[in-house]
Amino acid sequence: MSAPVLLLSDVTREHMQGGTTVRALRGVDLAVHAGELVAVMGPSGSGKSTLLHAAGGLDTPTSGQVLVEGVDLAGLSPAATAAVRRRSIGYVFQDLNLLPALSAVENVALPRELDGVRRRQVRQEAVAALAEVGVADLADRFPDEMSGGQQQRVAIARALVGPRRLLLADEPTGALDSTTGEEVLQVLRARCEAGAAGVLVTHEPRHAAWADRVVFLRDGVVVDQSGPVAGAESLLAAGGSA
Amino acid sequence: MDGSHTRYAYSVPMSIRHGLLALLERGPSHGYQLRAEFDAATGATWPLNVGQVYSTLDRLERDGLVAAEGEPDAEGRIAYRLTEDGRRELHTWFASPVSSRSGRDELSIKLALAVTTPGVDVTAVVQTQRSATMTSLQEYTRLKTRADGDAGELAWSLVLDALVFRAEAEIRWLDHCEARVARAAARRRQAGTPSSAPAADTPSATGGRR
Ligand SMILES: Nc1ncnc2c1ncn2[C@@H]1O[C@H](COP(=O)(O)OP(=O)(O)OP(=O)(O)O)[C@@H](O)[C@H]1O
Ligand SMILES: [Mg+2]
């Protein structure tokens, strides 16, 4: 098997909080390969966002290693980390983080523009990404002129734009209705099948089920994983007779 | 009717058998008392008659999972106790997920008994089930993706949807159970009664599972 796109080894993240130490992650190991979508589930406060921040180079673990495409993020300068984030990593934030002064298409185009890609090409890519999540017609609207679910889809388009190898999504379906949420999951799934590696944080079991693997976090520890079993037919026989 | 029920004379579900073992883990007991305790533990959602209890006890005794304890009392009732084999069988049951084949009642009864049986790690029981149900849910989702590509497969896809929503509801319920168990444990800790609480209520009494 080829090297994973994302590798977390023994990652621990502690926060000092008024004299006591909050251990948001404790010795987490996680490898995500190209073509693979991994879902992370766990109660509120179990460390899901902390894990995703570490994976995306937005936060540095207290101990342990984070490798993205074999590169140790801790060894990079802030500028180099920012470049890896823009080029390799697509990130959907739990709180969306759209810039209010930019239109939908400008928000989506921003990371590519910062990377110096040609303007015409950037615009085409951005419109294509918006179309992928079904909001191409909203390209010139500003965030405050869109519904929560529409803004969410723009934030997802921003994470998908360009040749991203690692997709990190924190509750990307939170503001979406059931069918729209499912469509977004299909887009994410398709990107992973086309060769990206994806990590999806979600509270929705039905959405987590799109993943190849589901990782369960409790108090900063991976307590369990579920994956495909051999013999879909046996499962169906079981379900069908219930 | 499915296979797990046919072993029993009057179609006694598996969980009655294990339910009685769980109740006997608290100490020896006789049939009438077991029936009352089973009703209390499961909120009487699945009332048993005494005949079912005694026939199940007979089978458990024949299989070596329970044994008669002492002499019959004044009313001629025999108390039973758990054997070592019975205890092993009980812990295997708590450690294995319920399959969708056995019907949903078994799961709710299993959890009701898990929170009242000494030495059971309820969180581990919940997680084992959650992981198994999530694996099924992933499989249904994969099959649905395949079915959705084909216009003639709408009916099949809707059947899969039913399985998907049922599995999802079960996982949500498990999340809810886990949160409630955790909250109850925290409240007990706050009240400062961990040592006087029965063993079943302390999460540390896990019987070695983690
Ligand atoms: N900057 C910080 N300072 C102190 N504690 C923090 C900080 N950031 C996170 N934490 C703590 O770390 C733990 C994990 O937080 P995290 O945001 O990763 O949870 P989560 O699983 O994403 O929860 P949710 O489902 O609510 O989004 C929590 O106990 C949280 O209070
Ligand atoms: Mg979070």
Coordinates of C-alpha atoms and ligand atoms in Angstrom, one line a residue:
Chain A
M1 CA 0.0 0.0 0.0
S2 CA 1.3 3.5 -0.8
A3 CA 2.1 6.0 1.9
P4 CA -0.9 7.6 3.5
V5 CA -1.9 11.2 2.5
L6 CA -2.5 12.0 6.2
L7 CA -0.7 10.3 9.0
L8 CA -1.2 11.2 12.7
S9 CA 1.1 9.3 15.1
D10 CA 0.6 9.4 18.8
V11 CA -0.9 12.9 18.7
T12 CA -1.7 14.5 22.0
R13 CA -3.0 18.0 22.4
E14 CA -3.3 19.7 25.8
H15 CA -4.8 23.0 26.6
M16 CA -3.9 24.9 29.7
Q17 CA -7.2 26.1 31.2
G18 CA -7.0 28.2 34.4
G19 CA -4.3 26.1 36.0
T20 CA -5.6 22.7 34.9
T21 CA -4.8 20.8 31.8
V22 CA -7.5 19.9 29.3
R23 CA -6.3 16.9 27.2
A24 CA -8.3 17.3 24.0
L25 CA -6.5 14.5 22.2
R26 CA -4.6 11.6 23.9
G27 CA -2.2 9.5 21.8
V28 CA -4.3 9.4 18.6
D29 CA -3.1 7.3 15.6
L30 CA -4.8 7.7 12.3
A31 CA -3.8 7.0 8.7
V32 CA -5.9 8.1 5.7
H33 CA -4.9 6.9 2.3
A34 CA -5.6 8.3 -1.2
G35 CA -9.1 7.2 -2.2
E36 CA -10.3 6.8 1.3
L37 CA -13.0 8.6 3.2
V38 CA -12.8 8.4 7.0
A39 CA -15.6 9.6 9.3
V40 CA -15.0 10.8 12.9
M41 CA -17.8 10.5 15.3
G42 CA -18.0 11.3 19.0
P43 CA -19.9 13.4 21.6
S44 CA -19.5 17.1 21.8
G45 CA -16.1 17.9 23.4
S46 CA -14.6 14.5 22.5
G47 CA -11.8 16.2 20.4
K48 CA -13.1 16.0 16.8
S49 CA -12.4 19.6 15.8
T50 CA -9.0 19.4 17.6
L51 CA -8.1 16.3 15.5
L52 CA -9.1 18.1 12.3
H53 CA -7.2 21.3 13.2
A54 CA -4.1 19.3 13.8
A55 CA -4.5 17.4 10.6
G56 CA -5.0 20.6 8.7
G57 CA -1.9 22.3 10.2
L58 CA -4.2 24.9 11.9
D59 CA -2.9 23.8 15.3
T60 CA 0.3 22.2 16.5
P61 CA 0.0 19.1 18.8
T62 CA 1.6 19.1 22.2
S63 CA 3.3 15.9 21.2
G64 CA 3.2 13.4 18.3
Q65 CA 3.6 13.8 14.6
V66 CA 1.3 15.0 11.7
L67 CA 2.5 14.1 8.2
V68 CA 0.7 15.4 5.1
E69 CA 1.9 13.6 2.0
G70 CA 4.9 12.6 4.0
V71 CA 5.8 16.1 5.1
D72 CA 6.0 16.7 8.8
L73 CA 4.0 19.9 9.4
A74 CA 6.0 20.7 12.6
G75 CA 9.2 21.1 10.6
L76 CA 7.8 23.8 8.3
S77 CA 7.9 27.6 8.6
P78 CA 4.5 29.3 9.1
A79 CA 4.6 30.5 5.5
A80 CA 5.4 27.0 4.2
T81 CA 2.6 25.5 6.3
A82 CA 0.2 28.1 4.9
A83 CA 1.2 27.1 1.4
V84 CA 0.6 23.4 2.1
R85 CA -2.8 24.3 3.5
R86 CA -3.7 26.3 0.4
R87 CA -2.4 23.8 -2.1
S88 CA -3.0 20.3 -0.7
I89 CA -5.7 20.7 1.9
G90 CA -9.3 21.6 1.5
Y91 CA -10.9 22.6 4.8
V92 CA -14.6 23.0 5.6
F93 CA -14.8 24.8 9.0
Q94 CA -17.5 24.0 11.6
D95 CA -18.4 27.7 11.6
L96 CA -18.0 28.1 7.7
N97 CA -15.6 31.1 7.8
L98 CA -16.8 32.8 4.6
L99 CA -15.5 36.3 4.1
P100 CA -18.5 38.6 4.2
A101 CA -17.0 41.2 1.8
L102 CA -16.5 38.6 -1.0
S103 CA -19.1 37.1 -3.2
A104 CA -19.6 33.3 -3.3
V105 CA -17.4 32.8 -6.3
E106 CA -14.7 35.1 -4.8
N107 CA -14.7 33.2 -1.6
V108 CA -14.2 30.0 -3.4
A109 CA -11.5 31.4 -5.7
L110 CA -9.5 33.1 -2.9
P111 CA -7.1 30.2 -2.0
R112 CA -6.2 29.7 -5.6
E113 CA -5.7 33.4 -6.3
L114 CA -3.3 33.5 -3.3
D115 CA -1.4 30.7 -5.0
G116 CA -1.0 32.8 -8.1
V117 CA -3.1 30.8 -10.4
R118 CA -4.4 32.8 -13.5
R119 CA -7.5 34.8 -12.9
R120 CA -9.6 33.4 -15.7
Q121 CA -8.7 29.8 -14.7
V122 CA -9.5 30.5 -11.1
R123 CA -12.9 31.8 -11.9
Q124 CA -13.7 28.7 -14.1
E125 CA -12.5 26.4 -11.3
A126 CA -14.6 28.3 -8.7
V127 CA -17.7 28.2 -10.8
A128 CA -17.2 24.5 -11.4
A129 CA -16.8 23.8 -7.7
L130 CA -20.0 25.8 -7.0
A131 CA -21.8 23.7 -9.6
E132 CA -20.6 20.5 -8.1
V133 CA -22.4 21.3 -4.9
G134 CA -25.5 22.7 -6.7
V135 CA -25.1 26.4 -6.1
A136 CA -23.6 27.7 -9.4
D137 CA -26.5 30.2 -9.7
L138 CA -25.5 31.9 -6.5
A139 CA -21.9 32.7 -7.7
D140 CA -22.3 36.5 -7.3
R141 CA -24.3 36.6 -4.1
F142 CA -22.6 37.7 -0.8
P143 CA -22.7 35.5 2.3
D144 CA -25.4 37.6 4.0
E145 CA -27.6 37.2 1.0
M146 CA -27.7 33.4 1.2
S147 CA -29.4 30.9 3.5
G148 CA -27.3 28.9 6.0
G149 CA -27.4 25.8 3.9
Q150 CA -26.4 27.7 0.8
Q151 CA -23.4 29.3 2.6
Q152 CA -22.5 25.9 3.8
R153 CA -22.4 24.6 0.2
V154 CA -20.2 27.6 -0.8
A155 CA -17.8 26.7 2.1
I156 CA -17.7 23.2 0.8
A157 CA -17.0 24.4 -2.8
R158 CA -14.1 26.4 -1.4
A159 CA -12.6 23.3 0.1
L160 CA -13.1 21.3 -3.2
V161 CA -11.6 23.9 -5.6
G162 CA -8.4 23.0 -7.4
P163 CA -6.4 19.8 -7.0
R164 CA -6.7 19.2 -3.3
R165 CA -5.3 15.9 -2.1
L166 CA -6.7 16.1 1.5
L167 CA -10.2 17.1 2.3
L168 CA -11.1 17.9 5.9
A169 CA -14.7 18.7 6.7
D170 CA -16.0 19.6 10.2
E171 CA -19.8 19.0 10.3
P172 CA -20.3 20.0 6.6
T173 CA -23.9 19.0 6.6
G174 CA -25.0 20.7 9.8
A175 CA -27.3 23.3 8.1
L176 CA -28.4 21.1 5.2
D177 CA -31.7 19.2 4.8
S178 CA -31.5 15.5 4.4
T179 CA -31.4 15.3 0.6
T180 CA -29.0 18.2 0.2
G181 CA -26.8 16.7 2.9
E182 CA -26.7 13.5 1.0
E183 CA -25.8 15.2 -2.2
V184 CA -22.9 16.9 -0.5
L185 CA -21.7 13.6 0.8
Q186 CA -21.9 12.1 -2.7
V187 CA -19.6 14.9 -3.9
L188 CA -17.1 14.3 -1.1
R189 CA -17.3 10.6 -1.7
A190 CA -16.7 11.1 -5.5
R191 CA -13.7 13.3 -4.8
C192 CA -12.2 10.6 -2.6
E193 CA -12.9 7.9 -5.2
A194 CA -11.1 10.2 -7.7
G195 CA -8.0 10.0 -5.5
A196 CA -8.3 12.5 -2.6
A197 CA -8.1 11.4 1.0
G198 CA -11.0 12.7 3.2
V199 CA -11.8 13.1 6.9
L200 CA -15.4 13.9 7.7
V201 CA -16.5 14.9 11.2
T202 CA -20.2 14.4 11.6
H203 CA -23.0 13.7 14.2
E204 CA -25.2 12.1 11.6
P205 CA -24.8 8.3 11.5
R206 CA -26.4 8.3 8.0
H207 CA -23.7 10.6 6.7
A208 CA -20.9 8.8 8.5
A209 CA -22.0 5.7 6.7
W210 CA -20.7 7.1 3.4
A211 CA -17.2 6.7 4.8
D212 CA -15.0 3.6 4.3
R213 CA -14.2 3.7 8.0
V214 CA -15.8 5.3 11.0
V215 CA -13.6 6.2 13.9
F216 CA -15.2 6.7 17.3
L217 CA -13.6 9.3 19.6
R218 CA -14.3 9.5 23.4
D219 CA -12.5 12.0 25.6
G220 CA -9.7 12.4 23.1
V221 CA -9.1 8.7 22.5
V222 CA -10.0 6.6 19.5
V223 CA -12.0 3.9 21.2
D224 CA -13.3 1.9 18.2
Q225 CA -13.5 1.8 14.4
S226 CA -16.1 0.3 12.1
G227 CA -15.5 -0.7 8.6
P228 CA -16.9 -2.9 5.8
V229 CA -17.5 -6.5 6.6
A230 CA -17.1 -9.4 4.2
G231 CA -20.3 -10.6 2.5
A232 CA -22.9 -8.0 1.9
E233 CA -25.4 -10.7 1.2
S234 CA -25.2 -12.2 4.7
L235 CA -25.9 -8.7 6.1
L236 CA -28.9 -8.2 3.9
A237 CA -30.3 -11.6 4.8
A238 CA -30.1 -10.5 8.4
G239 CA -31.6 -7.1 7.8
G240 CA -34.3 -8.5 5.5
S241 CA -35.7 -10.9 8.1
A242 CA -35.8 -8.4 11.0
Chain B
M1 CA -40.0 -17.3 11.9
D2 CA -36.3 -17.1 12.3
G3 CA -33.8 -19.6 13.5
S4 CA -32.9 -18.2 16.9
H5 CA -36.5 -18.8 18.1
T6 CA -37.0 -22.4 17.1
R7 CA -34.9 -24.0 19.7
Y8 CA -37.4 -23.2 22.4
A9 CA -40.6 -25.0 23.1
Y10 CA -42.9 -22.0 23.2
S11 CA -40.8 -19.7 21.2
V12 CA -38.9 -18.2 24.1
P13 CA -36.6 -15.5 22.7
M14 CA -32.9 -15.7 23.3
S15 CA -33.0 -12.6 25.5
I16 CA -35.2 -14.3 28.2
R17 CA -32.6 -16.9 28.6
H18 CA -29.8 -14.3 29.0
G19 CA -32.1 -12.1 31.0
L20 CA -32.5 -14.8 33.6
L21 CA -28.8 -15.3 33.7
A22 CA -28.3 -11.6 34.2
L23 CA -30.8 -11.5 37.1
L24 CA -29.1 -14.5 38.7
E25 CA -25.8 -12.7 38.6
R26 CA -27.2 -10.6 41.5
G27 CA -27.6 -13.7 43.6
P28 CA -29.7 -16.9 43.8
S29 CA -33.4 -16.6 43.1
H30 CA -36.4 -18.6 42.3
G31 CA -38.8 -18.4 39.4
Y32 CA -41.5 -16.1 40.8
Q33 CA -39.0 -13.7 42.1
L34 CA -37.1 -13.8 38.7
R35 CA -40.3 -13.0 36.9
A36 CA -40.9 -10.0 39.1
E37 CA -37.3 -8.8 38.7
F38 CA -37.4 -9.2 34.9
D39 CA -40.5 -7.0 34.7
A40 CA -38.9 -4.4 37.0
A41 CA -35.7 -4.4 35.0
T42 CA -37.4 -4.0 31.6
G43 CA -40.2 -1.8 32.7
A44 CA -42.7 -4.6 32.0
T45 CA -42.4 -4.0 28.3
W46 CA -42.1 -7.7 27.8
P47 CA -44.2 -9.5 30.4
L48 CA -43.3 -13.1 31.0
N49 CA -45.4 -15.8 32.4
V50 CA -44.2 -18.1 35.1
G51 CA -44.4 -21.1 32.9
Q52 CA -41.9 -19.4 30.5
V53 CA -39.6 -18.7 33.3
Y54 CA -39.6 -22.2 34.7
S55 CA -39.2 -23.9 31.3
T56 CA -36.3 -21.6 30.5
L57 CA -34.7 -22.4 33.9
D58 CA -35.1 -26.1 33.1
R59 CA -33.2 -25.7 29.9
L60 CA -30.6 -23.6 31.5
E61 CA -30.1 -26.2 34.2
R62 CA -29.9 -29.0 31.5
D63 CA -27.2 -26.9 29.7
G64 CA -25.3 -26.5 32.9
L65 CA -25.6 -22.7 33.0
V66 CA -27.6 -22.6 36.3
A67 CA -27.9 -25.1 39.2
A68 CA -30.4 -25.6 41.9
E69 CA -29.3 -24.0 45.2
G70 CA -30.2 -25.7 48.5
E71 CA -33.5 -27.4 49.4
P72 CA -37.0 -26.2 48.3
D73 CA -38.5 -23.6 50.6
A74 CA -41.7 -24.0 52.6
E75 CA -43.8 -23.4 49.5
G76 CA -41.7 -25.9 47.5
R77 CA -39.9 -23.3 45.4
I78 CA -36.3 -24.1 44.3
A79 CA -33.8 -21.3 44.1
Y80 CA -31.3 -21.3 41.3
R81 CA -27.8 -19.9 41.1
L82 CA -25.5 -19.1 38.2
T83 CA -22.7 -21.6 37.4
E84 CA -19.3 -20.6 36.1
D85 CA -20.4 -21.6 32.6
G86 CA -23.5 -19.5 33.0
R87 CA -21.4 -16.5 34.0
R88 CA -19.2 -17.0 31.0
E89 CA -22.3 -17.2 28.7
L90 CA -23.7 -14.1 30.2
H91 CA -20.5 -12.1 29.6
T92 CA -20.3 -13.3 26.1
W93 CA -23.8 -12.1 25.5
F94 CA -23.1 -8.7 26.8
A95 CA -19.9 -8.5 24.7
S96 CA -21.6 -9.4 21.4
P97 CA -23.7 -7.1 19.3
V98 CA -27.4 -8.0 18.7
S99 CA -27.9 -8.8 15.0
S100 CA -30.8 -7.2 13.2
R101 CA -32.0 -10.8 12.8
S102 CA -32.9 -11.2 16.5
G103 CA -35.3 -8.2 16.5
R104 CA -35.0 -4.9 18.3
D105 CA -36.5 -6.0 21.6
E106 CA -33.4 -8.0 22.4
L107 CA -31.3 -4.9 22.3
S108 CA -33.4 -2.8 24.6
I109 CA -33.7 -5.7 27.1
K110 CA -30.0 -6.2 26.9
L111 CA -29.3 -2.6 27.8
A112 CA -31.9 -2.5 30.5
L113 CA -30.2 -5.6 32.1
A114 CA -26.7 -4.2 31.5
V115 CA -27.3 -1.2 33.7
T116 CA -28.7 -3.3 36.5
T117 CA -26.2 -6.3 36.4
P118 CA -23.1 -6.2 38.5
G119 CA -19.8 -6.2 36.7
V120 CA -21.0 -5.0 33.3
D121 CA -19.3 -2.2 31.4
V122 CA -22.4 -0.5 29.9
T123 CA -20.3 1.8 27.7
A124 CA -18.5 -1.2 26.2
V125 CA -21.9 -2.9 25.5
V126 CA -23.2 0.3 23.8
Q127 CA -20.0 0.8 21.7
T128 CA -19.9 -2.9 20.6
Q129 CA -23.5 -2.5 19.3
R130 CA -22.9 1.0 17.8
S131 CA -19.9 -0.3 15.8
A132 CA -21.8 -3.3 14.5
T133 CA -24.8 -1.3 13.5
M134 CA -22.6 1.4 11.9
T135 CA -20.9 -1.4 9.9
S136 CA -24.4 -2.5 8.6
L137 CA -25.3 1.1 7.9
Q138 CA -22.2 1.5 5.8
E139 CA -23.0 -1.7 3.9
Y140 CA -26.6 -0.5 3.2
T141 CA -25.3 2.8 2.0
R142 CA -22.9 1.1 -0.4
L143 CA -25.7 -1.1 -1.8
K144 CA -27.9 2.0 -2.1
T145 CA -25.3 3.8 -4.1
R146 CA -25.2 0.9 -6.5
A147 CA -29.0 0.6 -6.7
D148 CA -29.5 4.4 -7.2
G149 CA -27.6 4.2 -10.5
D150 CA -30.3 2.0 -12.0
A151 CA -33.8 3.4 -12.7
G152 CA -35.4 0.0 -12.3
E153 CA -34.1 -0.3 -8.8
L154 CA -36.3 2.3 -7.1
A155 CA -38.3 -0.2 -5.1
W156 CA -35.2 -1.9 -3.9
S157 CA -33.6 1.4 -3.0
L158 CA -36.6 2.4 -0.9
V159 CA -36.3 -0.9 1.0
L160 CA -32.7 -0.1 1.6
D161 CA -33.7 3.3 2.9
A162 CA -35.9 1.7 5.5
L163 CA -32.9 -0.3 6.7
V164 CA -30.8 2.8 6.7
F165 CA -33.3 4.9 8.8
R166 CA -33.8 2.0 11.2
A167 CA -30.0 1.6 11.7
E168 CA -29.7 5.4 12.1
A169 CA -32.4 5.5 14.8
E170 CA -30.7 2.7 16.7
I171 CA -27.4 4.5 16.7
R172 CA -29.0 7.7 17.9
W173 CA -30.7 5.8 20.6
L174 CA -27.4 4.2 21.6
D175 CA -25.8 7.7 21.8
H176 CA -28.7 8.8 23.9
C177 CA -28.3 5.8 26.3
E178 CA -24.6 6.4 26.6
A179 CA -25.1 10.1 27.5
R180 CA -27.7 9.2 30.1
V181 CA -25.6 6.6 31.7
A182 CA -22.6 9.0 31.9
R183 CA -24.8 11.7 33.4
A184 CA -26.2 9.4 36.0
A185 CA -22.7 8.3 36.9
A186 CA -21.6 11.9 37.2
R187 CA -24.5 12.7 39.4
R188 CA -23.7 9.8 41.7
R189 CA -20.0 10.9 41.9
Q190 CA -21.2 14.4 42.8
A191 CA -23.4 13.1 45.5
G192 CA -20.3 11.5 46.8
T193 CA -21.7 8.0 47.1
P194 CA -19.4 5.9 44.8
S195 CA -18.5 3.4 47.5
S196 CA -22.0 2.8 48.8
A197 CA -23.4 2.5 45.2
P198 CA -24.0 -1.0 44.0
A199 CA -21.2 -2.4 41.8
A200 CA -23.3 -2.3 38.7
D201 CA -23.4 1.5 38.8
T202 CA -19.7 2.2 39.0
P203 CA -18.1 2.4 35.6
S204 CA -14.9 1.0 37.0
A205 CA -16.5 -2.3 37.7
T206 CA -16.0 -3.3 34.1
G207 CA -15.3 -7.0 34.4
G208 CA -12.1 -6.5 32.4
R209 CA -13.6 -5.2 29.2
R210 CA -12.4 -2.0 27.6
Ligands
LIG1 N1 -8.4 26.7 23.0 C1 -8.8 25.9 23.9 N2 -8.6 26.0 25.3 C2 -9.0 25.2 26.2 N3 -9.7 24.1 25.9 C3 -10.0 23.8 24.6 C4 -9.6 24.7 23.6 N4 -10.0 24.2 22.4 C5 -10.7 23.0 22.7 N5 -10.7 22.8 24.1 C6 -11.3 21.7 24.8 O1 -10.8 20.5 24.1 C7 -11.9 19.5 24.1 C8 -12.2 19.1 22.7 O2 -12.7 20.1 22.0 P1 -13.2 20.0 20.4 O3 -13.5 21.3 19.9 O4 -12.1 19.2 19.7 O5 -14.5 19.1 20.6 P2 -15.5 18.5 19.4 O6 -15.4 17.0 19.5 O7 -15.2 19.1 18.1 O8 -16.9 19.0 19.9 P3 -18.2 19.6 19.1 O9 -19.0 18.3 18.7 O10 -19.0 20.3 20.2 O11 -17.8 20.4 18.0 C9 -13.1 20.2 24.8 O12 -13.1 19.8 26.1 C10 -12.8 21.6 24.7 O13 -13.4 22.4 25.7
MG2 MG -16.2 20.5 16.9

